[in-house]
Short mmCIF file of C-alpha atoms in Angstrom, two decimals:
data_model
loop_
_atom_site.label_atom_id
_atom_site.label_comp_id
_atom_site.label_asym_id
_atom_site.label_seq_id
_atom_site.Cartn_x
_atom_site.Cartn_y
_atom_site.Cartn_z
CA MET A 1 131.40 -20.53 -48.26
CA VAL A 2 128.95 -17.82 -47.42
CA CYS A 3 125.33 -17.96 -48.64
CA LEU A 4 123.52 -14.77 -49.06
CA MET A 5 119.67 -14.78 -48.53
CA SER A 6 117.45 -12.00 -49.75
CA ALA A 7 115.09 -10.32 -47.20
CA GLN A 8 111.23 -10.89 -47.59
CA PRO A 9 109.08 -7.65 -47.74
CA VAL A 10 106.63 -7.01 -44.76
CA ASP A 11 102.82 -6.59 -45.55
CA ALA A 12 101.79 -3.25 -44.00
CA LYS A 13 98.00 -4.17 -43.95
CA LYS A 14 98.70 -7.27 -41.91
CA THR A 15 100.73 -5.43 -39.41
CA LYS A 16 98.12 -2.61 -39.00
CA GLU A 17 96.19 -3.00 -35.67
CA LYS A 18 92.31 -3.46 -35.89
CA LYS A 19 90.03 -0.77 -34.36
CA ILE A 20 86.47 -0.93 -32.81
CA LYS A 21 83.96 0.61 -35.17
CA THR A 22 80.84 0.73 -32.89
CA ILE A 23 80.15 0.00 -29.29
CA THR A 24 76.69 -0.14 -27.58
CA ILE A 25 75.08 -1.44 -24.41
CA GLN A 26 72.72 -4.00 -25.89
CA ASN A 27 70.09 -4.81 -23.28
CA ALA A 28 69.21 -1.41 -21.84
CA GLY A 29 68.11 1.91 -23.09
CA LYS A 30 69.57 5.22 -22.19
CA SER A 31 68.61 4.77 -18.56
CA LEU A 32 67.96 1.98 -16.15
CA LEU A 33 66.34 1.73 -12.73
CA ILE A 34 67.49 -0.87 -10.25
CA ASN A 35 66.78 -1.44 -6.60
CA LYS A 36 69.38 -1.08 -3.93
CA LYS A 37 71.48 -4.29 -3.76
CA GLU A 38 69.94 -5.42 -7.04
CA LYS A 39 72.27 -6.86 -9.65
CA PHE A 40 71.78 -6.50 -13.36
CA GLN A 41 73.90 -7.90 -16.18
CA LEU A 42 74.63 -5.39 -18.91
CA LYS A 43 75.57 -6.76 -22.31
CA ALA A 44 78.08 -5.15 -24.63
CA LYS A 45 77.76 -5.19 -28.38
CA VAL A 46 81.00 -4.50 -30.23
CA LYS A 47 81.78 -4.38 -33.90
CA PRO A 48 83.74 -6.14 -34.99
CA LYS A 49 83.02 -9.01 -32.63
CA SER A 50 86.63 -10.05 -32.56
CA LEU A 51 87.40 -6.97 -30.46
CA LYS A 52 84.73 -7.67 -27.82
CA LYS A 53 87.43 -8.11 -25.21
CA LYS A 54 88.95 -4.76 -26.05
CA VAL A 55 86.39 -2.87 -23.90
CA ILE A 56 86.25 -1.89 -20.28
CA TRP A 57 83.28 -1.16 -17.94
CA LYS A 58 83.47 1.80 -15.56
CA SER A 59 81.14 3.55 -13.08
CA SER A 60 81.09 7.28 -12.61
CA ASN A 61 80.24 6.78 -8.94
CA LYS A 62 81.11 3.47 -7.40
CA LYS A 63 79.44 4.50 -4.16
CA ILE A 64 76.08 4.45 -5.96
CA VAL A 65 76.52 1.65 -8.46
CA THR A 66 79.38 -0.66 -9.19
CA VAL A 67 80.16 -2.54 -12.36
CA SER A 68 82.30 -5.66 -12.83
CA LYS A 69 84.72 -6.38 -15.65
CA LYS A 70 81.96 -8.37 -17.32
CA GLY A 71 79.30 -5.61 -17.00
CA LEU A 72 77.45 -6.85 -13.90
CA ILE A 73 76.16 -3.81 -12.08
CA ARG A 74 75.00 -3.63 -8.49
CA GLY A 75 73.08 -0.93 -6.70
CA LYS A 76 74.92 0.34 -3.64
CA ARG A 77 73.25 3.56 -2.59
CA TYR A 78 70.22 5.55 -3.73
CA GLY A 79 71.20 7.98 -6.40
CA LYS A 80 72.32 8.20 -10.01
CA ALA A 81 75.52 7.28 -11.77
CA ASN A 82 76.67 6.68 -15.32
CA ILE A 83 77.96 3.30 -16.41
CA TRP A 84 80.44 3.58 -19.27
CA LEU A 85 81.50 0.99 -21.79
CA LYS A 86 84.75 2.21 -23.38
CA ALA A 87 87.10 0.89 -26.00
CA LYS A 88 90.70 0.39 -24.79
CA GLU A 89 92.42 -0.20 -28.10
CA GLY A 90 92.71 3.49 -28.85
CA SER A 91 89.57 4.02 -30.97
CA LYS A 92 87.99 6.06 -28.21
CA LYS A 93 84.57 4.50 -28.91
CA LYS A 94 82.26 4.45 -25.90
CA ALA A 95 78.65 4.00 -24.75
CA LYS A 96 76.86 5.20 -21.67
CA ILE A 97 73.77 4.35 -19.65
CA GLN A 98 72.43 6.29 -16.71
CA VAL A 99 71.62 4.02 -13.81
CA THR A 100 69.32 5.11 -11.05
CA VAL A 101 69.44 3.21 -7.81
CA GLY A 102 65.98 3.66 -6.38
CA ARG A 103 62.70 1.84 -5.69
CA LYS A 104 60.97 -0.13 -8.41
CA VAL A 105 57.19 -0.41 -8.72
CA THR A 106 55.94 -3.64 -7.19
CA THR A 107 52.19 -3.28 -7.67
CA VAL A 108 49.78 -1.37 -9.90
CA GLY A 109 46.10 -1.62 -9.08
CA PHE A 110 42.74 0.06 -8.59
CA THR A 111 40.54 0.28 -5.51
CA VAL A 112 37.48 -1.02 -7.39
CA LYS A 113 36.93 -4.00 -9.65
CA THR A 114 34.01 -2.47 -11.53
CA GLN A 115 32.78 1.08 -11.92
CA GLU A 116 29.77 2.57 -13.67
CA VAL A 117 30.17 5.69 -15.77
CA GLU A 118 27.43 7.66 -17.47
CA VAL A 119 27.73 7.83 -21.24
CA GLY A 120 29.09 11.26 -22.09
CA GLN A 121 30.93 11.66 -18.80
CA LYS A 122 34.66 11.69 -18.12
CA LEU A 123 36.65 10.75 -15.05
CA LYS A 124 40.27 10.86 -13.92
CA LEU A 125 41.74 7.48 -13.09
CA GLU A 126 43.29 7.12 -9.67
CA PRO A 127 45.43 4.01 -9.78
CA VAL A 128 47.32 2.78 -6.73
CA VAL A 129 51.08 2.40 -7.28
CA LEU A 130 53.20 0.64 -4.65
CA PRO A 131 55.44 1.26 -2.97
CA GLN A 132 54.21 4.74 -2.35
CA ASN A 133 57.78 6.06 -2.61
CA ALA A 134 58.51 4.31 -5.89
CA THR A 135 61.08 6.23 -7.89
CA ASP A 136 59.12 6.33 -11.15
CA LYS A 137 55.35 6.07 -10.78
CA LYS A 138 54.49 7.01 -14.33
CA LEU A 139 51.99 4.74 -16.07
CA THR A 140 50.60 4.02 -19.50
CA TYR A 141 46.89 3.30 -20.05
CA GLU A 142 44.98 1.09 -22.44
CA SER A 143 41.28 0.35 -23.12
CA SER A 144 40.10 -3.03 -24.36
CA ASN A 145 37.19 -1.34 -26.18
CA PRO A 146 38.03 2.24 -27.19
CA ALA A 147 34.71 2.60 -29.05
CA VAL A 148 32.93 2.25 -25.71
CA VAL A 149 35.50 3.74 -23.32
CA SER A 150 38.58 5.66 -24.36
CA VAL A 151 41.47 6.56 -22.10
CA SER A 152 44.08 9.27 -22.64
CA ALA A 153 47.79 9.18 -21.81
CA GLN A 154 46.95 11.28 -18.78
CA GLY A 155 44.46 8.69 -17.48
CA ILE A 156 41.28 10.55 -18.46
CA VAL A 157 38.50 8.07 -19.20
CA ALA A 158 35.66 9.06 -21.56
CA ALA A 159 32.47 6.97 -21.77
CA LYS A 160 31.41 7.02 -25.41
CA ALA A 161 28.76 4.33 -25.81
CA LYS A 162 26.74 1.79 -23.85
CA GLY A 163 28.77 -1.30 -22.97
CA GLU A 164 31.91 -2.14 -21.00
CA ALA A 165 35.66 -2.08 -21.34
CA VAL A 166 38.71 -3.19 -19.35
CA ILE A 167 41.06 -0.34 -18.46
CA THR A 168 44.68 -1.42 -17.86
CA ALA A 169 47.45 0.66 -16.30
CA LYS A 170 51.11 -0.38 -16.79
CA SER A 171 54.21 0.86 -15.01
CA GLN A 172 56.84 2.67 -17.11
CA ASP A 173 59.85 2.05 -14.89
CA GLY A 174 60.69 -1.16 -16.69
CA THR A 175 58.89 -3.47 -14.33
CA GLN A 176 55.87 -3.82 -16.63
CA LYS A 177 53.54 -4.15 -13.62
CA THR A 178 49.86 -3.93 -14.57
CA GLY A 179 46.52 -3.40 -12.90
CA SER A 180 43.06 -3.28 -14.43
CA PHE A 181 39.38 -2.83 -13.70
CA VAL A 182 36.12 -2.90 -15.65
CA ILE A 183 34.19 0.22 -16.59
CA GLN A 184 30.52 -0.37 -17.35
CA THR A 185 29.01 2.53 -19.18
CA LYS A 186 25.37 3.34 -18.61
CA ILE A 187 22.64 5.64 -19.86
CA SER A 188 20.73 7.15 -16.97
CA THR A 189 17.06 8.01 -17.02
CA LYS A 190 16.29 11.64 -17.76
CA ASN A 191 12.63 11.72 -16.83
CA ILE A 192 9.57 9.54 -16.25
CA ILE A 193 6.40 9.75 -18.32
CA ILE A 194 3.14 8.78 -16.62
CA ASN A 195 0.82 7.72 -19.39
CA GLY A 196 -2.41 9.65 -19.15
CA GLY A 197 -0.69 12.59 -17.49
CA THR A 198 -0.09 13.64 -13.91
CA THR A 199 -3.11 15.89 -13.43
CA GLY A 200 -4.57 13.63 -10.75
CA LYS A 201 -6.85 10.66 -10.41
CA ARG A 202 -10.11 10.12 -8.53
CA LEU A 203 -10.36 6.59 -7.18
CA GLU A 204 -13.31 4.98 -5.49
CA LYS A 205 -12.60 3.41 -2.12
CA GLY A 206 -11.87 -0.28 -2.58
CA LYS A 207 -11.20 0.06 -6.30
CA THR A 208 -7.86 -0.09 -8.11
CA PHE A 209 -6.11 1.37 -11.10
CA GLY A 210 -2.68 0.83 -12.59
CA VAL A 211 -0.10 3.57 -12.95
CA SER A 212 1.39 3.14 -16.41
CA ALA A 213 4.79 4.80 -16.52
CA SER A 214 7.91 4.63 -18.66
CA VAL A 215 11.38 6.11 -18.53
CA GLN A 216 13.14 8.29 -21.02
CA PRO A 217 15.34 7.79 -22.91
CA ALA A 218 14.04 4.44 -24.08
CA ASN A 219 17.58 2.99 -24.14
CA ALA A 220 18.28 3.80 -20.49
CA SER A 221 20.46 1.15 -18.88
CA ASN A 222 18.12 0.60 -15.96
CA LYS A 223 14.44 1.07 -16.73
CA ALA A 224 13.19 -0.28 -13.40
CA LEU A 225 10.72 1.84 -11.44
CA ARG A 226 9.83 2.02 -7.76
CA TYR A 227 6.32 2.99 -6.60
CA THR A 228 5.50 4.49 -3.21
CA SER A 229 2.53 6.21 -1.58
CA THR A 230 2.91 9.27 0.63
CA ASN A 231 -0.22 8.27 2.53
CA PRO A 232 -0.73 4.49 2.70
CA SER A 233 -3.73 4.91 5.00
CA VAL A 234 -5.53 6.50 2.02
CA ALA A 235 -4.00 4.69 -0.96
CA VAL A 236 -1.46 1.90 -1.27
CA VAL A 237 0.53 0.97 -4.35
CA SER A 238 2.02 -2.39 -5.29
CA ALA A 239 5.50 -3.02 -6.66
CA SER A 240 3.99 -3.17 -10.14
CA GLY A 241 2.16 0.18 -9.77
CA VAL A 242 -1.38 -0.99 -8.93
CA VAL A 243 -3.02 1.61 -6.67
CA THR A 244 -5.81 0.61 -4.27
CA GLY A 245 -8.10 3.11 -2.57
CA VAL A 246 -8.13 2.42 1.18
CA GLU A 247 -9.94 5.34 2.74
CA GLU A 248 -11.31 8.71 1.75
CA GLY A 249 -8.59 11.33 1.45
CA ASN A 250 -5.62 12.33 -0.67
CA ALA A 251 -2.30 10.67 -1.38
CA THR A 252 0.56 11.16 -3.81
CA ILE A 253 1.85 8.16 -5.70
CA ARG A 254 5.56 8.60 -6.42
CA VAL A 255 7.25 6.87 -9.32
CA ASP A 256 11.03 6.84 -8.92
CA ALA A 257 13.61 5.50 -11.32
CA VAL A 258 15.67 2.87 -9.53
CA ASP A 259 18.83 4.46 -10.92
CA GLY A 260 18.00 7.51 -8.82
CA HIS A 261 18.07 10.03 -11.65
CA SER A 262 14.40 10.84 -12.24
CA THR A 263 11.03 10.88 -10.56
CA ALA A 264 7.38 11.66 -11.25
CA SER A 265 4.19 11.64 -9.21
CA ILE A 266 0.43 11.62 -9.51
CA ASN A 267 -2.07 12.84 -6.94
CA VAL A 268 -4.87 10.46 -6.03
CA GLU A 269 -8.15 11.44 -4.39
CA VAL A 270 -9.88 8.46 -2.84
CA PHE A 271 -13.61 8.89 -2.47
CA ARG A 272 -16.49 6.79 -1.33
CA MET A 273 -19.02 6.61 -4.12
CA LYS A 274 -22.40 7.58 -2.74
CA VAL A 275 -25.54 9.29 -3.89
CA SER A 276 -27.54 11.76 -1.85
CA LYS A 277 -30.39 9.86 -0.24
CA GLN A 278 -32.81 12.68 -0.95
CA LYS A 279 -32.47 11.80 -4.63
CA LEU A 280 -33.21 8.06 -4.46
CA ILE A 281 -36.57 6.59 -5.42
CA ALA A 282 -37.22 2.88 -4.78
CA HIS A 283 -38.51 1.43 -8.05
CA ARG A 284 -41.67 -0.65 -7.27
CA GLY A 285 -40.37 -0.68 -3.72
CA LEU A 286 -37.01 -2.20 -2.89
CA SER A 287 -37.62 -4.70 -5.66
CA SER A 288 -34.11 -6.21 -5.58
CA GLU A 289 -34.81 -7.66 -2.13
CA ALA A 290 -38.53 -8.45 -2.25
CA PRO A 291 -41.04 -9.03 -5.06
CA GLU A 292 -41.79 -5.85 -6.97
CA ASN A 293 -44.88 -3.86 -5.99
CA SER A 294 -45.38 -6.01 -2.89
CA ILE A 295 -45.98 -4.86 0.66
CA PRO A 296 -42.56 -6.29 1.79
CA ALA A 297 -40.82 -4.36 -1.01
CA PHE A 298 -42.52 -1.13 0.08
CA GLU A 299 -41.74 -1.76 3.74
CA LYS A 300 -38.07 -2.41 3.00
CA ALA A 301 -37.85 0.82 1.03
CA VAL A 302 -39.35 2.78 3.92
CA GLU A 303 -37.05 1.07 6.43
CA ASN A 304 -34.03 2.09 4.35
CA HIS A 305 -35.15 5.72 4.25
CA PHE A 306 -35.50 6.21 0.51
CA TYR A 307 -36.62 9.67 -0.45
CA GLY A 308 -39.45 8.15 -2.47
CA VAL A 309 -41.12 4.81 -3.08
CA GLU A 310 -42.64 4.26 -6.51
CA CYS A 311 -45.63 2.07 -7.33
CA ASP A 312 -47.77 1.42 -10.44
CA ILE A 313 -51.56 1.41 -10.41
CA TRP A 314 -54.34 0.07 -12.62
CA LYS A 315 -58.11 0.44 -12.43
CA THR A 316 -60.10 -2.70 -11.68
CA LEU A 317 -63.47 -3.77 -13.01
CA ASP A 318 -65.13 -2.31 -9.90
CA ALA A 319 -63.23 1.01 -10.17
CA GLU A 320 -60.71 0.27 -7.46
CA PHE A 321 -56.97 0.79 -7.91
CA MET A 322 -54.53 -2.07 -7.60
CA VAL A 323 -50.72 -1.91 -7.50
CA SER A 324 -49.01 -3.72 -10.37
CA HIS A 325 -46.56 -2.85 -13.10
CA ASP A 326 -48.29 -5.07 -15.64
CA ALA A 327 -51.88 -4.85 -16.78
CA SER A 328 -51.98 -8.66 -16.58
CA LEU A 329 -51.42 -11.12 -13.71
CA LYS A 330 -49.44 -13.51 -15.90
CA ARG A 331 -45.80 -12.54 -15.15
CA ILE A 332 -46.04 -12.12 -11.38
CA PHE A 333 -49.03 -14.30 -10.49
CA GLY A 334 -48.97 -16.88 -13.26
CA TYR A 335 -52.47 -16.26 -14.62
CA PRO A 336 -53.19 -14.64 -17.99
CA LEU A 337 -55.87 -12.39 -16.55
CA ASP A 338 -56.22 -8.64 -17.00
CA ILE A 339 -56.69 -6.39 -13.98
CA ALA A 340 -59.37 -4.45 -15.82
CA SER A 341 -61.49 -7.60 -16.15
CA LEU A 342 -61.41 -8.47 -12.44
CA THR A 343 -62.68 -6.91 -9.27
CA ALA A 344 -60.31 -6.04 -6.47
CA GLN A 345 -61.74 -8.90 -4.41
CA GLN A 346 -61.15 -11.38 -7.22
CA ILE A 347 -57.56 -10.20 -7.69
CA LYS A 348 -56.84 -10.69 -4.00
CA LYS A 349 -57.40 -14.44 -4.42
CA TYR A 350 -54.20 -14.82 -6.43
CA HIS A 351 -50.72 -15.10 -4.89
CA MET A 352 -47.36 -13.95 -6.25
CA ILE A 353 -45.12 -16.67 -7.65
CA ASN A 354 -42.29 -14.54 -9.09
CA GLY A 355 -40.06 -11.77 -7.81
CA ALA A 356 -36.91 -11.26 -5.73
CA ASN A 357 -36.63 -13.71 -2.82
CA ILE A 358 -40.16 -14.94 -3.49
CA ASP A 359 -39.50 -18.14 -1.51
CA SER A 360 -39.07 -16.05 1.63
CA TYR A 361 -42.68 -14.90 1.52
CA GLU A 362 -45.96 -16.75 1.66
CA LYS A 363 -49.22 -15.85 -0.03
CA LEU A 364 -48.32 -12.37 -1.13
CA THR A 365 -51.25 -10.70 -2.81
CA MET A 366 -51.47 -7.68 -5.04
CA PRO A 367 -51.72 -4.55 -2.83
CA THR A 368 -54.44 -2.01 -3.21
CA LEU A 369 -53.48 1.64 -3.56
CA THR A 370 -54.77 2.21 -0.03
CA GLU A 371 -52.57 -0.57 1.37
CA TYR A 372 -49.56 0.97 -0.35
CA LEU A 373 -50.37 4.39 1.12
CA GLN A 374 -50.71 2.94 4.59
CA VAL A 375 -47.12 1.65 4.37
CA MET A 376 -46.00 5.09 3.24
CA LYS A 377 -47.53 6.64 6.35
CA LYS A 378 -45.02 4.79 8.54
CA ASP A 379 -42.36 7.39 7.73
CA GLU A 380 -43.40 11.00 7.50
CA GLU A 381 -40.35 11.83 5.39
CA VAL A 382 -41.05 9.30 2.65
CA HIS A 383 -42.63 10.46 -0.60
CA PRO A 384 -45.11 8.24 -2.45
CA PHE A 385 -44.54 8.11 -6.21
CA ILE A 386 -47.71 6.87 -7.91
CA GLU A 387 -47.40 5.97 -11.56
CA ILE A 388 -50.73 5.97 -13.34
CA LYS A 389 -50.26 3.30 -15.99
CA GLU A 390 -53.33 3.97 -18.14
CA MET A 391 -55.22 6.93 -19.50
CA LEU A 392 -57.96 7.82 -17.01
CA LYS A 393 -60.92 10.11 -16.87
CA ALA A 394 -61.04 13.12 -14.60
CA GLU A 395 -63.30 11.39 -12.05
CA ASP A 396 -60.82 8.49 -11.73
CA LEU A 397 -57.94 10.87 -11.21
CA LYS A 398 -59.91 12.80 -8.61
CA LYS A 399 -60.60 9.52 -6.81
CA ILE A 400 -56.87 8.73 -6.71
CA VAL A 401 -56.10 12.17 -5.31
CA LYS A 402 -58.83 11.74 -2.69
CA LEU A 403 -57.40 8.37 -1.59
CA VAL A 404 -54.03 10.00 -1.12
CA LYS A 405 -55.50 12.95 0.69
CA ASP A 406 -57.50 10.71 3.02
CA GLN A 407 -54.22 9.13 4.16
CA GLY A 408 -52.76 12.56 4.86
CA LEU A 409 -50.11 12.22 2.17
CA LEU A 410 -51.23 14.60 -0.55
CA ASN A 411 -48.60 17.28 0.06
CA GLN A 412 -45.71 14.81 -0.25
CA THR A 413 -46.98 12.60 -3.06
CA TYR A 414 -45.76 12.68 -6.66
CA PHE A 415 -48.05 11.66 -9.53
CA ILE A 416 -46.26 10.34 -12.61
CA SER A 417 -47.60 9.06 -15.93
CA MET A 418 -46.64 8.46 -19.55
CA TYR A 419 -49.96 10.03 -20.54
CA GLN A 420 -49.73 13.78 -20.81
CA SER A 421 -53.52 14.12 -20.53
CA ASN A 422 -53.47 12.55 -17.05
CA LEU A 423 -50.95 15.12 -15.89
CA LEU A 424 -52.75 18.06 -17.40
CA THR A 425 -55.98 16.94 -15.70
CA LEU A 426 -54.22 16.46 -12.35
CA GLN A 427 -53.03 20.07 -12.58
CA THR A 428 -56.67 21.16 -12.40
CA ILE A 429 -57.47 19.14 -9.25
CA ALA A 430 -57.41 21.08 -6.03
CA GLY A 431 -54.44 20.34 -3.78
CA VAL A 432 -52.20 19.08 -6.55
CA GLU A 433 -49.26 21.31 -7.42
CA SER A 434 -47.37 21.23 -10.71
CA SER A 435 -44.17 20.38 -8.78
CA GLN A 436 -45.83 17.05 -7.85
CA LEU A 437 -46.23 15.95 -11.48
CA GLN A 438 -43.71 14.09 -13.64
CA TYR A 439 -43.99 13.06 -17.26
CA VAL A 440 -42.69 9.51 -17.79
CA TYR A 441 -40.71 9.31 -21.03
CA GLY A 442 -39.28 6.19 -22.66
CA ALA A 443 -41.77 3.62 -21.31
CA GLU A 444 -43.73 3.23 -24.54
CA GLU A 445 -42.73 1.09 -27.50
CA SER A 446 -42.83 4.20 -29.65
CA ASN A 447 -40.21 6.10 -27.65
CA LYS A 448 -38.18 3.62 -25.55
CA ASN A 449 -35.19 4.05 -27.87
CA THR A 450 -35.76 7.65 -28.89
CA PRO A 451 -33.82 10.39 -27.10
CA VAL A 452 -35.76 13.13 -25.40
CA SER A 453 -36.57 15.71 -28.05
CA SER A 454 -36.60 19.46 -27.86
CA GLU A 455 -40.39 19.30 -28.25
CA ILE A 456 -40.70 17.14 -25.12
CA LEU A 457 -38.51 19.52 -23.15
CA SER A 458 -40.59 22.46 -24.33
CA TRP A 459 -43.82 20.66 -23.37
CA CYS A 460 -42.51 20.11 -19.82
CA ILE A 461 -41.33 23.68 -19.52
CA ASN A 462 -44.46 25.23 -20.96
CA ASN A 463 -46.76 23.10 -18.79
CA GLN A 464 -44.52 23.33 -15.69
CA ILE A 465 -44.35 19.55 -15.39
CA ASP A 466 -41.14 17.73 -14.44
CA LEU A 467 -39.53 14.97 -16.51
CA ASP A 468 -39.12 11.31 -15.50
CA SER A 469 -36.97 9.77 -18.26
CA ARG A 470 -35.34 6.46 -19.09
CA LEU A 471 -31.69 7.05 -18.20
CA SER A 472 -30.34 6.28 -21.68
CA LEU A 473 -32.52 8.87 -23.37
CA VAL A 474 -31.63 12.07 -21.52
CA THR A 475 -28.45 14.14 -21.78
CA ALA A 476 -26.71 16.51 -19.40
CA SER A 477 -27.73 19.42 -21.62
CA ASP A 478 -31.37 18.29 -21.39
CA VAL A 479 -31.12 18.33 -17.61
CA TYR A 480 -29.52 21.75 -17.66
CA ARG A 481 -32.19 23.21 -19.93
CA LEU A 482 -35.03 21.91 -17.75
CA GLN A 483 -33.43 23.03 -14.53
CA MET A 484 -32.75 26.50 -15.90
CA ALA A 485 -36.49 26.68 -16.57
CA GLY A 486 -37.30 25.64 -12.99
CA ARG A 487 -38.13 22.02 -13.77
CA LYS A 488 -36.71 18.85 -12.16
CA VAL A 489 -35.48 15.63 -13.72
CA ASN A 490 -35.94 12.08 -12.48
CA VAL A 491 -34.18 9.18 -14.30
CA TRP A 492 -34.97 5.48 -14.25
CA THR A 493 -33.99 2.69 -13.80
CA VAL A 494 -30.47 3.16 -12.42
CA ASN A 495 -29.16 -0.02 -10.82
CA SER A 496 -25.41 0.64 -10.51
CA LEU A 497 -23.73 2.94 -8.05
CA GLU A 498 -21.28 4.07 -10.72
CA LYS A 499 -24.03 5.23 -13.04
CA ALA A 500 -25.99 6.82 -10.22
CA TYR A 501 -22.87 8.65 -9.10
CA GLU A 502 -22.28 9.91 -12.63
CA LEU A 503 -25.87 11.12 -12.94
CA ASP A 504 -25.67 12.76 -9.53
CA ASN A 505 -22.30 14.47 -9.96
CA ASN A 506 -22.01 15.05 -13.71
CA TYR A 507 -25.59 15.35 -14.92
CA HIS A 508 -26.84 16.84 -11.63
CA VAL A 509 -30.21 15.15 -11.96
CA ASP A 510 -32.72 15.83 -9.20
CA MET A 511 -33.89 12.26 -8.58
CA ILE A 512 -32.73 8.73 -9.35
CA THR A 513 -35.06 5.74 -9.47
CA THR A 514 -33.41 2.43 -8.59
CA GLU A 515 -34.15 -1.12 -7.53
CA TYR A 516 -31.13 -1.35 -5.23
CA LEU A 517 -29.59 0.06 -2.09
CA LEU A 518 -27.02 2.20 -3.83
CA ASN A 519 -25.51 3.44 -0.56
CA PRO A 520 -25.02 0.24 1.46
CA GLN A 521 -23.64 0.71 4.94
#
C-alpha cells in the first residue's frame, strides 16, 4: 500500500540571507598616528552584531602598515596607508581609517617655569615639542585663569589683569602630552614722583633730609625704590632715602624703580653754613663762654676776631662809667645795689657770682669803660660797640667820646642807644660820624614786642642813624628800605647759626649781634 504525503511550503523570509546595515571602526577617528613597529588594536562595530564575523580587514599598503584578521595593525615603514574594514556578505558596506606611520610626540614643555608679563602686553608662546622631528607637532592651549591671562589657538598670550595663570599646551597627535608654566602678570612703574619737586635742595654739611618719593601708577606690582648718589664724597643716601651732607659741593640723588622702568633725580647742593665774620658782634663780649660784660668775655671775643664787641655802660655816683647790662648789681653780683648810687671804687669791691663758666674765674669785678677799651686796643681790627643804657646830658656824652678818643679808638667805635636824644647829641660832637651811631629798638618794655614801624624807619633815614633791632621785630623789607636810603641794620640777639645764616643770606642785614661763636672751626 502506498501512502501519499503532502509537501510542506517553504518560508521565503527564513531562507533570505541577512545583510550588514552599518559598519564602523569604533576606537579611532578618521586618521591615526602610530610609531614604527607600534601595534594598535582596531575595533569593529557592526550592525547587526550577529554579522560581526562577516567583515574583513585589509591594508592598502602592507609595506607601510599591516592589519591582522582581528584588526591588529602594526607600523612597518614611515608613510601613510588606508586600513579598510569591509563586509564580505555582499552588502558592500565598508569603513576606512588613514594610518600614518611616523613619530609620536613624547614631550611637551616650556623652557621656563615662570614668566612675568606686563599687563596689556602680548607674547607668542614657544613650547618645546620632542622629538624635534615629530610627525604632528600641533598643540592646543588653555589658561587656568582667562580673566587674567588669555591664550589663543595660535598660542598668543594676552595679559589682561594683575595676577597669575597656568598656561598648558597639549599635543594633538593623540598622545595627549602636556606641558605648562606660570605667567605672572605685572603692572610696571610709569614714573616716579619726588614729593616737593625736583628743583633742587640745599643741604647744610652734616645735616640730613629724607627724599620722599612714590611710584605711579599706585597699583604697580613692584613699588620698591633704589637710591644712589652720583657724588658720595659730597652727599650720601641711605637705602631708605635719607641724604646726608658730607662736604661742600654738588651731587645728584637718583631714585630708580627696582623694576627698572622709571627713574627720577634731585640735585643737592651741600654747603657749610657760615656767616661773614665782618658782620658778627659779640654781645657783652663772648658771653656764652665767660660771664657777660667781663674782661674774660671781652678778651675771648677779641681772640676770636669778632668784627665788634658790644658792652653796656652806666654812670656812677662819681660820674665814672662802668660796664654792666643791668642798672643794679643784683643779678650778676648778688647785691641789690644800683650803680648810680655807688662810686666806681665802691663797685669794684664786689665780685661776679653769675655768668657763663663763672667757676673758672676768681674775683671778677665790674670793668670800667676804660678797662674795656684797653682790651679793644689789643686788636686794631676790632670795633668797640658801646651801648649807652641811660639818657645822658651832653657833657656826659662828650666825656664818653673823649675816653674813647684817648684810647685811639674813636674812628672805629660805634655808639648805640635806645634813647634817640643821646644819638642826636652824639651827632653834634666833633669826631663822631653818623655812620657810627645805631638806634637800639626793641629793648624797652613799650616796644619789645612791637614790630619796627614806618615812623621808626623814617626817623633813622631822616637823621642818618643806623638801626639796631631785636631780630623778631624787623623784616626783610625794612632792611631793604633802610639800605636803599644808605643806612645799615644790626640785629640782636642771634644765637643760632641757622637764624644768622638766614639773616645774612635772605635779609642781607649788615651786622649780627650774638653771644656765640657762630662759625666754629
